[in-house]
Short mmCIF file of C-alpha atoms in Angstrom, two decimals:
data_model
loop_
_atom_site.label_atom_id
_atom_site.label_comp_id
_atom_site.label_asym_id
_atom_site.label_seq_id
_atom_site.Cartn_x
_atom_site.Cartn_y
_atom_site.Cartn_z
CA MET A 1 0.00 0.00 0.00
CA ALA A 2 1.27 3.51 -0.83
CA ASP A 3 2.52 5.74 1.96
CA ALA A 4 0.18 8.31 3.49
CA ALA A 5 1.66 11.34 1.71
CA SER A 6 1.40 9.77 -1.75
CA ARG A 7 -2.19 8.75 -1.10
CA LEU A 8 -3.06 12.27 0.09
CA VAL A 9 -1.52 13.90 -2.97
CA SER A 10 -3.30 11.47 -5.27
CA VAL A 11 -6.66 12.11 -3.60
CA ALA A 12 -6.18 15.88 -3.65
CA GLU A 13 -5.32 15.94 -7.34
CA GLN A 14 -8.27 13.72 -8.19
CA LEU A 15 -10.67 15.97 -6.29
CA LEU A 16 -9.23 19.25 -7.55
CA GLY A 17 -8.64 18.14 -11.09
CA ALA A 18 -5.29 19.91 -11.07
CA PRO A 19 -1.69 19.25 -9.96
CA LEU A 20 -0.98 19.96 -6.31
CA PRO A 21 1.47 22.91 -6.12
CA VAL A 22 2.57 22.06 -2.57
CA ARG A 23 4.48 19.18 -1.07
CA VAL A 24 2.86 17.03 1.63
CA ARG A 25 4.56 15.52 4.66
CA ALA A 26 2.32 13.05 6.50
CA TRP A 27 2.28 11.72 10.05
CA ASP A 28 4.14 8.56 9.01
CA GLY A 29 7.14 10.60 7.83
CA SER A 30 6.41 10.10 4.13
CA GLN A 31 6.57 12.97 1.63
CA ALA A 32 5.10 13.50 -1.82
CA GLY A 33 4.55 16.36 -4.22
CA PRO A 34 6.74 18.62 -6.34
CA PRO A 35 10.33 18.97 -5.01
CA GLY A 36 11.15 22.44 -3.73
CA ALA A 37 7.51 23.41 -3.27
CA PRO A 38 6.13 24.69 0.04
CA VAL A 39 5.55 21.85 2.49
CA ILE A 40 2.18 21.23 4.13
CA VAL A 41 2.63 19.09 7.24
CA VAL A 42 -0.31 16.81 8.07
CA ARG A 43 0.55 15.85 11.63
CA ASN A 44 -2.22 13.31 12.21
CA ARG A 45 -5.37 11.77 10.79
CA ARG A 46 -7.45 14.16 12.85
CA ALA A 47 -6.52 16.94 10.41
CA LEU A 48 -8.16 14.98 7.60
CA ARG A 49 -11.25 14.28 9.69
CA ARG A 50 -11.65 18.02 10.27
CA MET A 51 -11.52 18.66 6.53
CA LEU A 52 -13.85 15.78 5.70
CA PHE A 53 -16.53 16.89 8.13
CA LYS A 54 -16.18 20.59 7.28
CA PRO A 55 -14.85 20.77 3.69
CA GLY A 56 -13.28 24.00 2.55
CA GLU A 57 -11.70 26.88 4.39
CA LEU A 58 -13.23 26.33 7.82
CA GLY A 59 -12.11 22.69 8.05
CA MET A 60 -8.56 23.65 7.12
CA ALA A 61 -8.66 26.53 9.59
CA ARG A 62 -9.73 24.20 12.40
CA ALA A 63 -6.86 21.87 11.60
CA TRP A 64 -4.43 24.80 11.55
CA VAL A 65 -5.62 26.35 14.82
CA ALA A 66 -5.47 22.98 16.59
CA GLY A 67 -1.95 22.33 15.30
CA ASP A 68 -3.02 19.28 13.31
CA LEU A 69 -1.96 21.02 10.10
CA ASP A 70 1.17 23.11 9.70
CA ILE A 71 3.37 24.80 7.13
CA GLU A 72 7.10 24.31 6.80
CA GLY A 73 9.10 27.20 5.39
CA ASP A 74 7.84 30.63 4.32
CA LEU A 75 4.22 31.12 5.35
CA TYR A 76 3.43 33.63 2.59
CA THR A 77 4.73 31.37 -0.18
CA ALA A 78 2.67 28.45 1.08
CA LEU A 79 -0.49 30.51 1.52
CA GLY A 80 -0.02 31.99 -1.94
CA ALA A 81 0.13 28.51 -3.46
CA MET A 82 -2.87 27.32 -1.44
CA ALA A 83 -4.91 30.41 -2.30
CA GLY A 84 -4.42 29.85 -5.99
CA LEU A 85 -5.41 26.22 -5.60
CA LEU A 86 -8.37 26.43 -3.24
CA TRP A 87 -9.76 29.88 -2.52
CA GLU A 88 -9.38 31.15 -6.08
CA HIS A 89 -10.10 27.78 -7.70
CA ASP A 90 -12.67 27.73 -10.50
CA ASP A 91 -13.49 25.96 -13.75
CA GLU A 92 -11.80 28.61 -15.89
CA GLY A 93 -8.56 27.97 -14.03
CA GLY A 94 -8.43 24.40 -15.25
CA GLY A 95 -10.00 22.69 -12.25
CA ARG A 96 -13.17 20.64 -12.04
CA SER A 97 -16.58 21.62 -10.72
CA LEU A 98 -18.26 19.78 -7.85
CA ALA A 99 -20.67 18.18 -10.34
CA ASP A 100 -17.76 16.88 -12.38
CA THR A 101 -16.19 15.46 -9.24
CA VAL A 102 -19.37 13.63 -8.26
CA ARG A 103 -19.74 12.14 -11.77
CA ASP A 104 -16.11 11.03 -12.02
CA PRO A 105 -15.67 7.41 -10.84
CA ALA A 106 -11.96 8.02 -10.17
CA ALA A 107 -12.77 11.00 -7.94
CA ARG A 108 -15.38 9.02 -6.03
CA ALA A 109 -12.83 6.26 -5.54
CA ALA A 110 -10.36 8.84 -4.26
CA VAL A 111 -12.86 9.99 -1.64
CA ARG A 112 -13.41 6.40 -0.51
CA ASP A 113 -9.65 5.94 -0.26
CA LEU A 114 -9.40 9.08 1.85
CA ILE A 115 -12.12 7.82 4.19
CA ARG A 116 -10.25 4.52 4.62
CA LEU A 117 -7.05 6.45 5.34
CA VAL A 118 -8.74 8.69 7.91
CA GLY A 119 -10.07 5.83 10.03
CA PRO A 120 -13.22 5.90 12.16
CA PRO A 121 -15.32 8.81 10.90
CA LEU A 122 -15.78 10.69 14.16
CA PRO A 123 -15.96 14.48 13.79
CA PRO A 124 -13.44 16.20 16.10
CA ALA A 125 -14.74 19.02 18.26
CA PRO A 126 -13.82 22.51 16.96
CA PRO A 127 -10.90 24.24 18.72
CA ARG A 128 -12.00 26.23 21.76
CA GLU A 129 -10.94 29.46 20.03
CA GLU A 130 -13.86 29.12 17.61
CA ILE A 131 -16.89 31.21 18.41
CA ARG A 132 -20.31 29.80 17.60
CA ARG A 133 -21.49 31.30 14.32
CA ARG A 134 -24.92 32.86 14.24
CA ARG A 135 -27.04 35.24 12.25
CA HIS A 136 -25.52 38.72 12.21
CA LEU A 137 -27.93 40.64 14.42
CA HIS A 138 -25.68 43.58 15.35
CA THR A 139 -27.59 44.40 18.50
CA ARG A 140 -25.81 46.24 21.29
CA ARG A 141 -25.41 42.94 23.14
CA THR A 142 -24.06 40.91 20.22
CA ASP A 143 -21.75 43.72 19.08
CA LYS A 144 -20.29 43.98 22.57
CA ARG A 145 -19.69 40.22 22.67
CA ALA A 146 -18.06 40.26 19.24
CA ILE A 147 -15.78 43.15 20.17
CA SER A 148 -14.80 41.41 23.40
CA HIS A 149 -13.92 38.20 21.52
CA HIS A 150 -11.51 40.05 19.27
CA TYR A 151 -10.06 42.82 21.41
CA ASP A 152 -10.08 41.43 24.95
CA VAL A 153 -7.28 38.99 24.14
CA GLY A 154 -4.88 40.84 26.40
CA ASN A 155 -3.17 44.20 26.07
CA ASP A 156 0.27 42.62 26.42
CA PHE A 157 -0.39 40.39 23.42
CA TYR A 158 -1.52 43.31 21.29
CA SER A 159 1.49 45.33 22.42
CA LEU A 160 3.74 42.53 21.18
CA VAL A 161 2.03 42.46 17.78
CA LEU A 162 1.32 46.14 17.20
CA GLY A 163 4.38 47.65 18.82
CA PRO A 164 4.47 50.72 21.08
CA SER A 165 2.01 52.71 18.95
CA MET A 166 -0.86 50.33 19.80
CA VAL A 167 -2.56 51.30 16.56
CA TYR A 168 -4.60 48.43 15.13
CA SER A 169 -5.26 49.78 11.66
CA CYS A 170 -3.39 50.48 8.45
CA ALA A 171 -0.22 52.56 8.82
CA TYR A 172 0.81 55.24 6.31
CA TRP A 173 4.22 54.48 4.86
CA GLU A 174 5.72 57.63 3.40
CA ASP A 175 9.27 56.27 3.36
CA ASP A 176 11.32 53.32 4.55
CA GLY A 177 10.87 54.23 8.20
CA SER A 178 9.68 52.16 11.11
CA LEU A 179 6.19 50.89 11.86
CA GLU A 180 6.00 53.43 14.67
CA THR A 181 6.76 56.30 12.30
CA ALA A 182 4.23 55.03 9.76
CA GLN A 183 1.50 54.78 12.40
CA ARG A 184 2.25 58.27 13.69
CA ASP A 185 2.06 59.57 10.12
CA LYS A 186 -1.32 57.87 9.65
CA LEU A 187 -2.73 59.52 12.78
CA GLU A 188 -1.39 62.87 11.64
CA LEU A 189 -2.90 62.35 8.18
CA VAL A 190 -6.31 61.79 9.77
CA CYS A 191 -5.94 64.93 11.90
CA ARG A 192 -4.98 67.01 8.87
CA LYS A 193 -7.90 65.70 6.83
CA LEU A 194 -10.22 66.59 9.68
CA GLY A 195 -8.66 70.07 9.85
CA LEU A 196 -8.42 69.94 13.64
CA LYS A 197 -7.89 73.26 15.44
CA PRO A 198 -7.23 74.04 19.14
CA GLY A 199 -10.38 73.98 21.23
CA GLN A 200 -12.45 71.84 18.87
CA ARG A 201 -14.29 68.69 19.92
CA LEU A 202 -13.41 65.34 18.33
CA LEU A 203 -15.37 62.10 18.69
CA ASP A 204 -13.21 59.03 18.06
CA VAL A 205 -15.58 56.11 17.37
CA GLY A 206 -13.98 52.77 18.17
CA CYS A 207 -11.05 54.47 19.89
CA GLY A 208 -9.07 51.29 20.54
CA TRP A 209 -6.18 51.79 22.91
CA GLY A 210 -6.43 55.58 22.69
CA SER A 211 -3.73 56.30 20.09
CA MET A 212 -5.80 58.66 17.96
CA ALA A 213 -7.29 60.41 20.98
CA VAL A 214 -3.88 61.02 22.57
CA HIS A 215 -2.29 62.18 19.31
CA ALA A 216 -5.10 64.60 18.47
CA ALA A 217 -5.20 66.08 21.98
CA ARG A 218 -1.43 66.38 22.33
CA GLU A 219 -0.53 67.58 18.83
CA HIS A 220 -3.65 69.58 17.91
CA GLU A 221 -4.96 70.71 21.31
CA VAL A 222 -8.50 69.44 20.80
CA SER A 223 -10.88 67.90 23.32
CA VAL A 224 -11.55 64.24 22.55
CA VAL A 225 -14.21 61.73 23.52
CA GLY A 226 -13.18 58.18 22.62
CA VAL A 227 -15.70 55.34 22.75
CA THR A 228 -15.05 51.59 22.71
CA LEU A 229 -16.94 48.45 23.73
CA SER A 230 -13.79 46.76 25.03
CA GLN A 231 -13.12 47.01 28.77
CA GLU A 232 -9.45 46.10 28.29
CA GLN A 233 -8.94 48.75 25.63
CA ALA A 234 -10.61 51.38 27.77
CA ALA A 235 -8.47 50.59 30.83
CA PHE A 236 -5.29 50.78 28.75
CA ALA A 237 -6.36 54.01 27.02
CA ARG A 238 -7.29 55.73 30.29
CA LYS A 239 -3.91 54.94 31.82
CA ARG A 240 -2.23 56.19 28.68
CA VAL A 241 -4.18 59.44 28.82
CA ALA A 242 -3.24 59.92 32.47
CA ASP A 243 0.44 59.19 31.79
CA GLU A 244 0.42 61.82 29.03
CA GLY A 245 -1.17 64.38 31.36
CA LEU A 246 -4.19 64.75 29.08
CA THR A 247 -7.08 63.91 31.42
CA ASP A 248 -8.42 67.46 31.01
CA ARG A 249 -8.71 66.97 27.24
CA VAL A 250 -9.46 63.27 26.71
CA GLU A 251 -12.37 61.18 28.00
CA ILE A 252 -12.47 57.45 27.27
CA ARG A 253 -15.85 55.78 27.56
CA VAL A 254 -17.04 52.19 27.37
CA GLN A 255 -20.02 53.11 25.25
CA ASP A 256 -21.80 52.10 22.06
CA TYR A 257 -21.61 54.83 19.42
CA ARG A 258 -25.39 54.62 19.16
CA ASP A 259 -25.65 55.87 22.74
CA VAL A 260 -23.53 59.02 22.30
CA ARG A 261 -25.84 61.96 22.89
CA ASP A 262 -23.56 64.91 23.72
CA GLY A 263 -23.04 66.38 20.26
CA PRO A 264 -22.44 68.41 18.31
CA TYR A 265 -18.82 67.61 17.57
CA ASP A 266 -16.55 69.50 15.20
CA ALA A 267 -15.07 66.29 13.80
CA ILE A 268 -15.47 62.52 14.01
CA SER A 269 -12.86 59.88 13.32
CA SER A 270 -13.89 56.27 12.72
CA ILE A 271 -10.75 54.22 12.07
CA GLY A 272 -11.14 50.50 11.49
CA MET A 273 -14.47 50.39 13.29
CA ALA A 274 -17.14 50.50 10.58
CA GLU A 275 -16.42 46.90 9.54
CA HIS A 276 -18.21 45.85 12.74
CA VAL A 277 -21.41 47.78 11.98
CA GLY A 278 -23.04 45.35 9.54
CA ALA A 279 -24.74 45.93 6.21
CA ASP A 280 -28.26 46.08 7.64
CA ARG A 281 -27.35 48.83 10.09
CA TYR A 282 -24.82 50.81 8.08
CA LEU A 283 -27.25 53.54 7.01
CA ASP A 284 -28.23 54.00 10.65
CA TYR A 285 -24.52 54.29 11.50
CA THR A 286 -23.97 57.04 8.92
CA ARG A 287 -27.09 58.90 10.07
CA ASP A 288 -26.02 58.67 13.71
CA LEU A 289 -22.62 60.19 12.92
CA TYR A 290 -24.20 62.85 10.71
CA GLY A 291 -26.46 63.85 13.59
CA LEU A 292 -23.50 64.16 15.98
CA LEU A 293 -21.66 66.67 13.78
CA ARG A 294 -22.18 70.40 13.66
CA PRO A 295 -22.92 71.92 10.24
CA GLY A 296 -19.57 72.09 8.48
CA GLY A 297 -18.15 69.29 10.63
CA ARG A 298 -16.02 66.57 9.07
CA LEU A 299 -16.03 62.77 9.26
CA LEU A 300 -13.00 60.63 8.43
CA ASN A 301 -14.13 57.05 7.86
CA HIS A 302 -11.21 54.59 7.52
CA GLN A 303 -12.60 51.21 6.46
CA ILE A 304 -11.63 47.92 4.79
CA ALA A 305 -13.52 47.21 1.57
CA ARG A 306 -14.12 44.12 -0.54
CA ARG A 307 -14.49 43.83 -4.28
CA PRO A 308 -18.09 44.12 -5.56
CA GLN A 309 -19.90 41.03 -6.78
CA GLN A 310 -22.16 40.65 -9.79
CA ASP A 311 -24.83 39.38 -7.41
CA GLU A 312 -24.42 41.23 -4.12
CA SER A 313 -27.07 39.05 -2.47
CA ALA A 314 -24.67 36.11 -2.80
CA TYR A 315 -22.04 37.73 -0.57
CA GLU A 316 -21.05 35.56 2.38
CA VAL A 317 -18.82 36.49 5.29
CA ASP A 318 -15.49 34.65 5.27
CA ALA A 319 -15.98 31.54 7.43
CA PHE A 320 -12.55 31.62 9.09
CA ILE A 321 -12.68 35.34 9.88
CA ASP A 322 -16.23 35.09 11.20
CA SER A 323 -15.52 32.06 13.39
CA TYR A 324 -12.11 32.97 14.77
CA VAL A 325 -11.22 36.62 14.21
CA PHE A 326 -13.99 39.20 13.73
CA PRO A 327 -17.35 37.63 14.65
CA ASP A 328 -20.15 39.45 12.82
CA GLY A 329 -17.70 41.56 10.81
CA GLU A 330 -18.93 42.46 7.32
CA LEU A 331 -17.15 44.13 4.41
CA ALA A 332 -18.77 46.28 1.74
CA PRO A 333 -17.51 47.68 -1.58
CA ILE A 334 -16.27 51.26 -1.38
CA GLY A 335 -19.05 52.37 -3.71
CA THR A 336 -21.65 51.12 -1.26
CA THR A 337 -19.99 52.95 1.62
CA VAL A 338 -19.88 56.24 -0.29
CA THR A 339 -23.53 55.86 -1.35
CA LEU A 340 -24.72 55.29 2.22
CA LEU A 341 -22.72 58.24 3.53
CA GLU A 342 -24.38 60.44 0.91
CA ARG A 343 -27.82 59.03 1.70
CA ALA A 344 -27.30 60.12 5.29
CA GLY A 345 -26.70 63.68 4.07
CA PHE A 346 -22.90 63.82 3.91
CA GLU A 347 -20.99 65.38 1.05
CA VAL A 348 -18.13 63.01 0.21
CA ARG A 349 -15.09 65.13 -0.63
CA ASP A 350 -12.22 62.69 -0.89
CA VAL A 351 -11.54 58.96 -1.13
CA GLU A 352 -7.96 57.71 -0.71
CA SER A 353 -6.96 54.07 -1.11
CA LEU A 354 -4.29 52.77 1.25
CA ARG A 355 -4.39 49.16 0.04
CA GLU A 356 -0.65 48.66 -0.39
CA HIS A 357 -0.03 50.39 2.94
CA TYR A 358 -2.13 47.80 4.77
CA ALA A 359 -0.30 44.89 3.17
CA ARG A 360 2.99 46.32 4.44
CA THR A 361 1.49 46.98 7.88
CA LEU A 362 0.28 43.40 8.21
CA ARG A 363 3.66 42.00 7.24
CA ALA A 364 5.22 44.14 9.97
CA TRP A 365 2.73 42.77 12.52
CA VAL A 366 3.41 39.19 11.44
CA ALA A 367 7.13 39.83 11.83
CA ASN A 368 6.54 41.11 15.38
CA LEU A 369 4.47 38.03 16.20
CA GLU A 370 6.92 35.54 14.75
CA GLY A 371 9.87 37.36 16.29
CA ASP A 372 8.62 36.66 19.82
CA TRP A 373 6.53 33.56 19.19
CA ALA A 374 7.18 31.85 22.53
CA ARG A 375 5.95 34.87 24.46
CA ALA A 376 2.98 35.30 22.12
CA THR A 377 1.78 31.76 22.82
CA ARG A 378 2.20 32.30 26.56
CA LEU A 379 0.14 35.47 26.45
CA ALA A 380 -2.68 34.44 24.10
CA GLY A 381 -2.47 30.66 24.08
CA PHE A 382 -1.23 28.34 21.34
CA GLY A 383 -4.42 28.31 19.29
CA ARG A 384 -5.13 32.04 19.47
CA ALA A 385 -1.59 32.93 18.46
CA ARG A 386 -1.93 30.63 15.44
CA VAL A 387 -5.24 32.31 14.55
CA TRP A 388 -3.58 35.71 14.48
CA ARG A 389 -0.57 34.50 12.48
CA LEU A 390 -2.74 32.92 9.80
CA TYR A 391 -5.26 35.73 9.55
CA MET A 392 -2.69 38.51 9.33
CA ALA A 393 -0.50 36.72 6.78
CA ALA A 394 -3.47 35.73 4.62
CA SER A 395 -4.85 39.27 4.86
CA ALA A 396 -1.51 40.72 3.73
CA LEU A 397 -1.70 38.56 0.60
CA ALA A 398 -5.34 39.55 0.03
CA PHE A 399 -4.42 43.25 0.09
CA GLU A 400 -1.44 42.69 -2.18
CA ARG A 401 -3.62 40.84 -4.71
CA ASN A 402 -6.37 43.48 -4.68
CA GLN A 403 -8.90 41.03 -3.25
CA ILE A 404 -9.64 43.53 -0.49
CA GLY A 405 -8.74 47.19 -0.02
CA VAL A 406 -8.86 49.92 2.59
CA ASN A 407 -9.99 53.50 2.07
CA GLN A 408 -10.13 56.78 3.92
CA VAL A 409 -13.31 58.64 3.06
CA LEU A 410 -13.52 62.30 4.04
CA ALA A 411 -17.12 63.51 4.29
CA VAL A 412 -18.59 66.83 5.40
CA ARG A 413 -21.90 67.80 6.90
CA THR A 414 -22.09 70.61 4.40
CA PRO A 415 -24.58 73.34 5.48
CA GLU A 416 -27.35 74.68 3.26
CA THR A 417 -25.14 77.56 2.18
CA GLY A 418 -22.94 75.00 0.38
CA THR A 419 -19.81 76.18 2.17
CA SER A 420 -17.83 73.01 2.88
CA GLY A 421 -14.92 74.72 4.64
CA LEU A 422 -12.44 72.69 2.59
CA PRO A 423 -9.74 74.15 0.35
CA ALA A 424 -10.25 73.97 -3.39
CA ARG A 425 -7.22 71.71 -3.64
CA THR A 426 -8.24 69.19 -1.04
CA ARG A 427 -5.09 67.10 -0.83
CA THR A 428 -3.17 69.94 0.84
CA TRP A 429 -5.19 69.22 4.03
CA ASN A 430 -4.19 72.59 5.47
CA ALA A 431 -7.51 74.26 6.11
#
């Protein structure tokens, strides 16, 4: 009988209808596949059971998080090969459809061989890091639970990954400087787009660990209210504000943006938060922010976007991201975001894509994580650290390949007079 690796490669190629571009190392020490290719390590039969009982991305993710499946060598190279084979696989690329697979006697035989190789067909329990998937309600209660799942991992863990800036959004790389410099430049870019002036009021929606609030108060002398649903973020941000001597200018609240009632504000920043709002409630979100601004006030909405689909009703949230990373997170095309901002009454004045910047940011975060891996696993746990490594590396590739993007949208609550308060040449950001 053939060794395990050869049998796995044979089954995979039968099912996919295409050569396997990765090498496989199985639990019995055997190897098969193209020499020099990235190596996928199948540590035990349980990995195969996970993929049999949950075919596709989620089954592979479960095997990865549990440590049943691993990658030897460069993670990006391996993910790039796997993405081209699985996540971007279609009939035009030379593979077979599911119907073809079912009709093909050789493919059916391959599945039977895989079942024999796997052993007793008992479905393994999902890793404990997986959150139960549910319909995306986006109530105050479910949003708070989703935010807690993602952000209340531990401030020390996030400090390891993000670095001293504690900014968990796309940096702005103007040169070959450090991650810290790029994150500072991003915060300053937001402040300049908002045209912040001493004495103004800024609302920072989804304030994270307080980086934007501290920067705006310290560098532009504005008063800031930052809101977050994460208790751990709020505790960290409040200490940071106190250490900077800014308690007279910055207030950090554990509060849902829908419950903010002390407008008007001169400006609102929403950086990496709108992805949590949900498609059904996004118009309400834009109307809420519009109502919190004074006439002439500005909104800077910094948000990840996906590519539009021919049939938007067919859009499904990524199973791995939804189950392990951002529960209830939803992405929208940039055109949809702009339309809903305008429907709320905003005048959209500028849209800037930072797609390549986010890819570079994510690679820097992955490098931080891998550079202190032992400590990362102690802080977050083995499975959670693996979740973050996979999601950030895969996301970097997605940004690089233009599968997702990120945009800063500057919008104004333009008064009836039509005076926006912006310079005619907007990109100077000096008014």
